[in-house]
């Protein structure tokens, strides 16, 4: 071949090298874009935790609006700043809060301005405000939705076995992408929910968290599931062994009946049981305690219509159920038709009640 020309072997080698370079580059881009993508199972876990927390927050919003209110149909997907800015870069309202505790970071709640105006209209006791939201309507919306973010935050913390709180939510009108207040992570996780308000309609709201926070939720949740499965597996081994030896029987008795219950039942047998039955129709006062606080006398004397008293419990934190001043259970406030109610979430054990009396 002439000087400066390439042989066929050299040409093939160069082409092979170009192909390898292209494959490595595309592989790198693919791994970067998919590094924070959630699997279908992960999306279901996030949807379940966020969705159930918003269900409880719906009771809070319903109380504020004096209407039956429900958050439904959570759907979670991975996203990023660019996609969110493109999808929600105008005609939106953004509420945001900085969390601390079990999880830390910024969270955002987005909704269309026209839908935000509907909520503000209900709060202000009139029809849906026409046109753009003004400052008064924004403040009203902030007052109604800030407890919702607080309730969701507290509930997520409880579901993860810890405690979380957040700063009071701020609010901003989104007229351009730069107005959005998003979590700091470049990669985000978006959960869309349907908000249904009786007499107003149904529309979408979007809850955004950072990818790091989402993966922390998954790590905690999956770790708890593995511990639960390990504990359940241990019980399954002990129960069949109960019929073959005293050791197995002892483990089965303690695991199923709990400490002290057999002796209490035996002590109550005989004539004393009849006396106990006579008490079954006696009415006792059940008190639901939302919270407590201490105030100076001058502040108490200064109370009037419209005064607000801050209690020592966070929004969404369980309330106490007391009988004769003794704590017997904890629960969450719900709305039943036009009345308040309490859904019991935890029964205080007799042992804990005795400890509380000491």
Tab-separated table of C-alpha atoms in Angstrom:
chain	number	residue	atom	x	y	z
A	1	UNK	CA	0.000	0.000	0.000
A	2	UNK	CA	1.108	3.615	-0.576
A	3	UNK	CA	2.731	5.827	2.047
A	4	UNK	CA	0.245	7.373	4.506
A	5	UNK	CA	-2.503	4.826	3.776
A	6	UNK	CA	-3.949	2.344	6.306
A	7	UNK	CA	-4.185	-1.404	6.015
A	8	UNK	CA	-7.552	-3.149	6.440
A	9	UNK	CA	-6.441	-4.490	9.831
A	10	UNK	CA	-5.610	-0.980	11.028
A	11	UNK	CA	-8.985	0.349	9.810
A	12	UNK	CA	-10.843	-2.471	11.623
A	13	UNK	CA	-8.906	-1.740	14.817
A	14	UNK	CA	-9.822	1.970	14.672
A	15	UNK	CA	-13.510	1.188	14.064
A	16	UNK	CA	-13.528	-1.253	16.993
A	17	UNK	CA	-11.990	1.411	19.220
A	18	UNK	CA	-14.669	3.935	18.213
A	19	UNK	CA	-17.424	1.429	19.030
A	20	UNK	CA	-15.899	0.743	22.465
A	21	UNK	CA	-15.702	4.468	23.211
A	22	UNK	CA	-19.354	4.949	22.263
A	23	UNK	CA	-20.520	2.020	24.390
A	24	UNK	CA	-18.628	3.226	27.457
A	25	UNK	CA	-19.976	6.743	27.069
A	26	UNK	CA	-23.582	5.618	26.691
A	27	UNK	CA	-23.182	3.243	29.647
A	28	UNK	CA	-21.862	6.092	31.782
A	29	UNK	CA	-24.775	8.350	30.841
A	30	UNK	CA	-27.267	5.559	31.519
A	31	UNK	CA	-25.849	4.786	34.955
A	32	UNK	CA	-25.835	8.485	35.878
A	33	UNK	CA	-29.450	9.052	34.872
A	34	UNK	CA	-30.652	5.875	36.575
A	35	UNK	CA	-28.613	6.114	39.778
A	36	UNK	CA	-31.513	7.577	41.779
A	37	UNK	CA	-34.364	5.876	39.918
A	38	UNK	CA	-36.782	4.004	42.164
A	39	UNK	CA	-37.895	0.451	41.538
A	40	UNK	CA	-41.648	-0.272	41.397
A	41	UNK	CA	-41.454	-1.726	44.920
A	42	UNK	CA	-39.653	1.377	46.197
A	43	UNK	CA	-42.285	3.625	44.614
A	44	UNK	CA	-45.022	1.595	46.299
A	45	UNK	CA	-43.328	1.948	49.696
A	46	UNK	CA	-43.018	5.733	49.338
A	47	UNK	CA	-46.601	5.988	48.064
A	48	UNK	CA	-47.891	3.989	51.028
A	49	UNK	CA	-46.055	6.065	53.658
A	50	UNK	CA	-46.785	9.457	52.097
A	51	UNK	CA	-50.347	8.508	51.114
A	52	UNK	CA	-51.343	7.214	54.568
A	53	UNK	CA	-49.808	10.310	56.191
A	54	UNK	CA	-51.832	12.573	53.899
A	55	UNK	CA	-54.980	10.565	54.694
A	56	UNK	CA	-54.611	11.584	58.339
A	57	UNK	CA	-53.766	15.144	57.282
A	58	UNK	CA	-57.038	15.168	55.334
A	59	UNK	CA	-58.892	14.973	58.657
A	60	UNK	CA	-56.983	18.044	59.830
A	61	UNK	CA	-57.808	19.963	56.653
A	62	UNK	CA	-61.431	18.852	56.877
A	63	UNK	CA	-61.638	20.309	60.384
A	64	UNK	CA	-60.152	23.604	59.192
A	65	UNK	CA	-62.458	23.862	56.169
A	66	UNK	CA	-65.509	22.363	57.934
A	67	UNK	CA	-65.927	20.034	54.947
A	68	UNK	CA	-65.283	16.352	54.303
A	69	UNK	CA	-61.801	16.279	52.820
A	70	UNK	CA	-59.758	13.350	51.515
A	71	UNK	CA	-56.321	12.833	49.992
A	72	UNK	CA	-56.441	9.784	47.710
A	73	UNK	CA	-54.632	7.772	45.036
A	74	UNK	CA	-50.959	8.511	45.775
A	75	UNK	CA	-48.628	7.839	42.837
A	76	UNK	CA	-44.863	8.200	43.201
A	77	UNK	CA	-42.184	8.628	40.551
A	78	UNK	CA	-38.594	9.808	40.242
A	79	UNK	CA	-37.928	13.269	38.857
A	80	UNK	CA	-35.354	16.069	38.955
A	81	UNK	CA	-35.152	19.852	39.085
A	82	UNK	CA	-35.275	20.311	35.322
A	83	UNK	CA	-38.389	18.178	34.875
A	84	UNK	CA	-40.197	19.843	37.791
A	85	UNK	CA	-39.319	23.317	36.522
A	86	UNK	CA	-40.594	22.388	33.076
A	87	UNK	CA	-43.827	20.836	34.413
A	88	UNK	CA	-44.637	23.307	37.206
A	89	UNK	CA	-42.786	26.451	36.164
A	90	UNK	CA	-45.826	28.774	36.080
A	91	UNK	CA	-49.340	29.302	37.478
A	92	UNK	CA	-48.582	27.253	40.602
A	93	UNK	CA	-48.474	27.793	44.360
A	94	UNK	CA	-45.540	26.337	46.296
A	95	UNK	CA	-45.520	25.672	50.045
A	96	UNK	CA	-42.250	24.505	51.582
A	97	UNK	CA	-40.800	23.558	54.967
A	98	UNK	CA	-37.434	22.457	56.350
A	99	UNK	CA	-37.576	19.209	58.330
A	100	UNK	CA	-35.447	17.988	61.211
A	101	UNK	CA	-35.386	14.844	63.326
A	102	UNK	CA	-35.394	11.316	61.917
A	103	UNK	CA	-35.101	12.854	58.441
A	104	UNK	CA	-33.775	16.285	57.525
A	105	UNK	CA	-34.190	18.425	54.427
A	106	UNK	CA	-36.637	20.595	52.536
A	107	UNK	CA	-40.026	19.344	51.330
A	108	UNK	CA	-42.372	21.117	48.925
A	109	UNK	CA	-46.101	20.960	48.213
A	110	UNK	CA	-47.327	22.221	44.824
A	111	UNK	CA	-50.798	22.939	43.488
A	112	UNK	CA	-52.253	24.974	40.633
A	113	UNK	CA	-53.140	28.587	41.458
A	114	UNK	CA	-56.771	28.102	40.431
A	115	UNK	CA	-57.105	25.188	42.862
A	116	UNK	CA	-55.326	27.073	45.630
A	117	UNK	CA	-57.849	29.872	45.108
A	118	UNK	CA	-60.683	27.403	45.740
A	119	UNK	CA	-59.253	26.449	49.139
A	120	UNK	CA	-58.711	30.111	50.015
A	121	UNK	CA	-62.292	30.819	48.964
A	122	UNK	CA	-63.653	28.190	51.371
A	123	UNK	CA	-61.473	29.538	54.176
A	124	UNK	CA	-62.672	33.103	53.569
A	125	UNK	CA	-66.292	31.987	53.611
A	126	UNK	CA	-67.102	33.063	50.080
A	127	UNK	CA	-67.028	31.942	46.501
A	128	UNK	CA	-63.823	31.074	44.692
A	129	UNK	CA	-61.736	34.260	44.426
A	130	UNK	CA	-61.464	35.331	40.775
A	131	UNK	CA	-58.177	36.087	39.082
A	132	UNK	CA	-54.748	35.938	40.670
A	133	UNK	CA	-54.322	35.228	44.367
A	134	UNK	CA	-53.652	38.357	46.409
A	135	UNK	CA	-51.627	38.602	49.615
A	136	UNK	CA	-54.647	38.090	51.880
A	137	UNK	CA	-55.664	34.943	50.034
A	138	UNK	CA	-52.084	33.629	50.070
A	139	UNK	CA	-51.882	34.159	53.827
A	140	UNK	CA	-55.208	32.380	54.275
A	141	UNK	CA	-53.974	29.474	52.158
A	142	UNK	CA	-50.747	29.327	54.161
A	143	UNK	CA	-52.709	29.216	57.434
A	144	UNK	CA	-54.835	26.317	56.189
A	145	UNK	CA	-52.116	24.242	54.503
A	146	UNK	CA	-49.238	24.724	56.961
A	147	UNK	CA	-50.856	22.354	59.519
A	148	UNK	CA	-51.229	19.804	56.723
A	149	UNK	CA	-47.489	19.749	56.066
A	150	UNK	CA	-46.906	19.581	59.831
A	151	UNK	CA	-49.268	16.626	60.198
A	152	UNK	CA	-47.683	14.768	57.271
A	153	UNK	CA	-44.215	15.391	58.717
A	154	UNK	CA	-45.187	14.083	62.159
A	155	UNK	CA	-46.939	11.031	60.706
A	156	UNK	CA	-43.986	10.069	58.504
A	157	UNK	CA	-41.745	10.305	61.573
A	158	UNK	CA	-44.077	8.028	63.544
A	159	UNK	CA	-44.252	5.492	60.721
A	160	UNK	CA	-40.453	5.371	60.652
A	161	UNK	CA	-40.279	4.819	64.413
A	162	UNK	CA	-38.891	8.260	65.227
A	163	UNK	CA	-39.897	11.884	65.563
A	164	UNK	CA	-39.836	14.660	62.978
A	165	UNK	CA	-40.768	18.314	62.986
A	166	UNK	CA	-40.623	21.112	60.451
A	167	UNK	CA	-40.406	24.863	60.288
A	168	UNK	CA	-43.717	26.694	59.725
A	169	UNK	CA	-44.473	26.424	56.021
A	170	UNK	CA	-43.715	29.368	53.756
A	171	UNK	CA	-45.641	30.043	50.563
A	172	UNK	CA	-44.798	31.581	47.205
A	173	UNK	CA	-46.558	32.226	43.911
A	174	UNK	CA	-44.835	30.492	41.009
A	175	UNK	CA	-44.870	32.570	37.835
A	176	UNK	CA	-41.526	31.323	36.490
A	177	UNK	CA	-39.265	28.312	37.221
A	178	UNK	CA	-36.971	30.391	39.435
A	179	UNK	CA	-39.887	30.985	41.843
A	180	UNK	CA	-40.034	27.285	42.749
A	181	UNK	CA	-38.715	26.344	46.195
A	182	UNK	CA	-37.535	22.760	45.735
A	183	UNK	CA	-35.547	20.289	47.870
A	184	UNK	CA	-31.806	20.800	47.532
A	185	UNK	CA	-31.099	17.433	45.868
A	186	UNK	CA	-30.859	17.592	42.081
A	187	UNK	CA	-32.774	14.309	41.907
A	188	UNK	CA	-36.258	14.405	43.428
A	189	UNK	CA	-39.128	12.059	44.258
A	190	UNK	CA	-42.628	13.313	43.419
A	191	UNK	CA	-45.842	11.907	44.892
A	192	UNK	CA	-49.054	13.063	43.202
A	193	UNK	CA	-52.279	12.884	45.237
A	194	UNK	CA	-55.907	13.694	44.498
A	195	UNK	CA	-57.403	16.169	46.969
A	196	UNK	CA	-61.189	15.863	47.158
A	197	UNK	CA	-63.168	18.536	49.041
A	198	UNK	CA	-66.935	18.097	49.274
A	199	UNK	CA	-68.720	20.872	47.433
A	200	UNK	CA	-65.488	22.185	45.910
A	201	UNK	CA	-64.167	19.412	43.673
A	202	UNK	CA	-61.155	17.186	43.176
A	203	UNK	CA	-57.722	18.262	41.990
A	204	UNK	CA	-54.060	17.263	42.134
A	205	UNK	CA	-51.408	18.256	44.664
A	206	UNK	CA	-47.753	17.231	44.460
A	207	UNK	CA	-45.475	16.396	47.393
A	208	UNK	CA	-41.743	16.625	46.636
A	209	UNK	CA	-38.820	15.271	48.646
A	210	UNK	CA	-35.141	14.919	47.829
A	211	UNK	CA	-33.737	11.644	46.550
A	212	UNK	CA	-31.518	11.290	49.630
A	213	UNK	CA	-34.535	11.611	51.932
A	214	UNK	CA	-36.471	9.069	49.872
A	215	UNK	CA	-33.645	6.534	50.086
A	216	UNK	CA	-33.375	7.146	53.847
A	217	UNK	CA	-37.092	6.327	54.158
A	218	UNK	CA	-36.571	3.145	52.160
A	219	UNK	CA	-33.531	2.100	54.210
A	220	UNK	CA	-35.392	2.583	57.506
A	221	UNK	CA	-38.559	0.909	56.250
A	222	UNK	CA	-36.789	-2.079	54.724
A	223	UNK	CA	-34.622	-2.481	57.814
A	224	UNK	CA	-37.735	-2.535	60.011
A	225	UNK	CA	-39.398	-5.103	57.749
A	226	UNK	CA	-36.378	-7.386	57.940
A	227	UNK	CA	-36.360	-7.178	61.759
A	228	UNK	CA	-40.084	-7.929	61.839
A	229	UNK	CA	-39.638	-10.956	59.591
A	230	UNK	CA	-36.771	-12.223	61.746
A	231	UNK	CA	-38.888	-11.835	64.899
A	232	UNK	CA	-41.856	-13.593	63.281
A	233	UNK	CA	-39.619	-16.406	62.124
A	234	UNK	CA	-38.379	-16.903	65.695
A	235	UNK	CA	-41.939	-17.180	66.991
A	236	UNK	CA	-42.859	-19.738	64.343
A	237	UNK	CA	-40.011	-21.954	65.481
A	238	UNK	CA	-40.971	-21.701	69.168
A	239	UNK	CA	-44.690	-22.418	68.799
A	240	UNK	CA	-44.450	-25.900	67.213
A	241	UNK	CA	-41.910	-26.859	69.879
A	242	UNK	CA	-44.415	-26.111	72.643
A	243	UNK	CA	-45.854	-29.643	72.581
A	244	UNK	CA	-42.475	-31.368	72.897
A	245	UNK	CA	-40.901	-29.885	75.987
A	246	UNK	CA	-41.302	-27.540	78.911
A	247	UNK	CA	-38.926	-24.990	77.410
A	248	UNK	CA	-40.984	-24.666	74.240
A	249	UNK	CA	-44.200	-24.488	76.210
A	250	UNK	CA	-42.782	-21.716	78.383
A	251	UNK	CA	-41.752	-19.641	75.389
A	252	UNK	CA	-45.137	-20.113	73.717
A	253	UNK	CA	-47.015	-19.108	76.902
A	254	UNK	CA	-45.008	-15.933	77.403
A	255	UNK	CA	-45.130	-14.950	73.736
A	256	UNK	CA	-48.881	-15.361	73.380
A	257	UNK	CA	-50.416	-14.520	76.758
A	258	UNK	CA	-47.978	-11.949	78.072
A	259	UNK	CA	-46.771	-11.519	81.643
A	260	UNK	CA	-49.249	-11.547	84.557
A	261	UNK	CA	-52.454	-12.133	82.576
A	262	UNK	CA	-52.997	-15.743	83.789
A	263	UNK	CA	-52.517	-14.800	87.446
A	264	UNK	CA	-54.870	-11.820	87.150
A	265	UNK	CA	-57.536	-14.029	85.573
A	266	UNK	CA	-57.192	-16.616	88.323
A	267	UNK	CA	-57.362	-13.965	91.034
A	268	UNK	CA	-60.595	-12.637	89.537
A	269	UNK	CA	-62.330	-16.030	89.520
A	270	UNK	CA	-64.917	-17.050	92.086
A	271	UNK	CA	-67.117	-14.658	94.109
A	272	UNK	CA	-65.005	-11.635	93.139
A	273	UNK	CA	-65.895	-12.131	89.469
A	274	UNK	CA	-69.590	-11.594	90.249
A	275	UNK	CA	-68.782	-8.301	91.957
A	276	UNK	CA	-66.768	-7.223	88.922
A	277	UNK	CA	-69.706	-7.967	86.620
A	278	UNK	CA	-71.858	-5.597	88.682
A	279	UNK	CA	-69.525	-2.752	87.671
A	280	UNK	CA	-69.817	-3.295	83.923
A	281	UNK	CA	-72.769	-0.877	83.560
A	282	UNK	CA	-71.120	1.923	85.542
A	283	UNK	CA	-70.422	4.973	83.370
A	284	UNK	CA	-67.002	6.606	83.535
A	285	UNK	CA	-65.830	9.891	82.068
A	286	UNK	CA	-63.471	9.547	79.101
A	287	UNK	CA	-61.379	12.640	78.405
A	288	UNK	CA	-59.396	13.333	75.240
A	289	UNK	CA	-56.459	15.606	75.966
A	290	UNK	CA	-55.181	17.520	72.945
A	291	UNK	CA	-52.319	19.127	74.834
A	292	UNK	CA	-51.311	21.370	77.725
A	293	UNK	CA	-49.488	24.630	78.298
A	294	UNK	CA	-48.668	27.097	81.077
A	295	UNK	CA	-49.550	30.795	80.919
A	296	UNK	CA	-48.865	33.835	83.058
A	297	UNK	CA	-51.861	35.318	84.847
A	298	UNK	CA	-51.514	38.519	82.832
A	299	UNK	CA	-51.758	36.502	79.600
A	300	UNK	CA	-54.827	34.618	80.850
A	301	UNK	CA	-56.545	37.879	81.785
A	302	UNK	CA	-55.722	39.191	78.318
A	303	UNK	CA	-57.507	36.369	76.498
A	304	UNK	CA	-60.339	37.370	74.210
A	305	UNK	CA	-62.148	36.316	71.077
A	306	UNK	CA	-59.640	35.329	68.407
A	307	UNK	CA	-56.805	34.634	70.877
A	308	UNK	CA	-54.644	31.644	69.962
A	309	UNK	CA	-53.088	29.378	72.599
A	310	UNK	CA	-50.137	27.228	71.557
A	311	UNK	CA	-50.101	23.757	73.133
A	312	UNK	CA	-47.158	21.483	73.881
A	313	UNK	CA	-47.993	18.967	71.137
A	314	UNK	CA	-47.130	19.059	67.454
A	315	UNK	CA	-49.770	18.900	64.744
A	316	UNK	CA	-50.483	15.258	63.948
A	317	UNK	CA	-49.057	13.967	67.232
A	318	UNK	CA	-51.292	11.379	68.965
A	319	UNK	CA	-53.730	12.690	71.580
A	320	UNK	CA	-54.130	11.137	75.050
A	321	UNK	CA	-57.257	9.257	76.172
A	322	UNK	CA	-57.785	9.497	79.932
A	323	UNK	CA	-60.231	7.700	82.234
A	324	UNK	CA	-60.440	9.228	85.725
A	325	UNK	CA	-57.273	11.103	84.893
A	326	UNK	CA	-55.355	7.910	84.042
A	327	UNK	CA	-53.831	7.483	80.589
A	328	UNK	CA	-55.289	4.359	78.950
A	329	UNK	CA	-54.680	4.887	75.223
A	330	UNK	CA	-53.479	7.191	72.467
A	331	UNK	CA	-55.248	8.067	69.250
A	332	UNK	CA	-55.705	10.470	66.365
A	333	UNK	CA	-58.466	13.030	65.894
A	334	UNK	CA	-60.974	12.327	63.104
A	335	UNK	CA	-64.132	14.010	61.873
A	336	UNK	CA	-67.368	11.981	61.876
A	337	UNK	CA	-70.136	13.864	60.069
A	338	UNK	CA	-70.249	17.114	62.076
A	339	UNK	CA	-68.598	15.744	65.224
A	340	UNK	CA	-65.029	15.181	66.306
A	341	UNK	CA	-63.949	11.650	67.126
A	342	UNK	CA	-60.820	9.737	68.081
A	343	UNK	CA	-59.401	6.688	66.327
A	344	UNK	CA	-57.483	4.614	68.904
A	345	UNK	CA	-53.981	3.824	67.657
A	346	UNK	CA	-52.279	2.495	70.794
A	347	UNK	CA	-53.504	0.909	74.048
A	348	UNK	CA	-51.364	1.564	77.125
A	349	UNK	CA	-50.445	-1.745	78.758
A	350	UNK	CA	-51.415	-2.405	82.411
A	351	UNK	CA	-47.728	-2.518	83.315
A	352	UNK	CA	-47.119	0.939	81.831
A	353	UNK	CA	-50.201	2.296	83.601
A	354	UNK	CA	-48.884	1.035	86.944
A	355	UNK	CA	-45.487	2.614	86.241
A	356	UNK	CA	-47.206	5.922	85.470
A	357	UNK	CA	-48.931	5.934	88.865
A	358	UNK	CA	-45.701	5.649	90.835
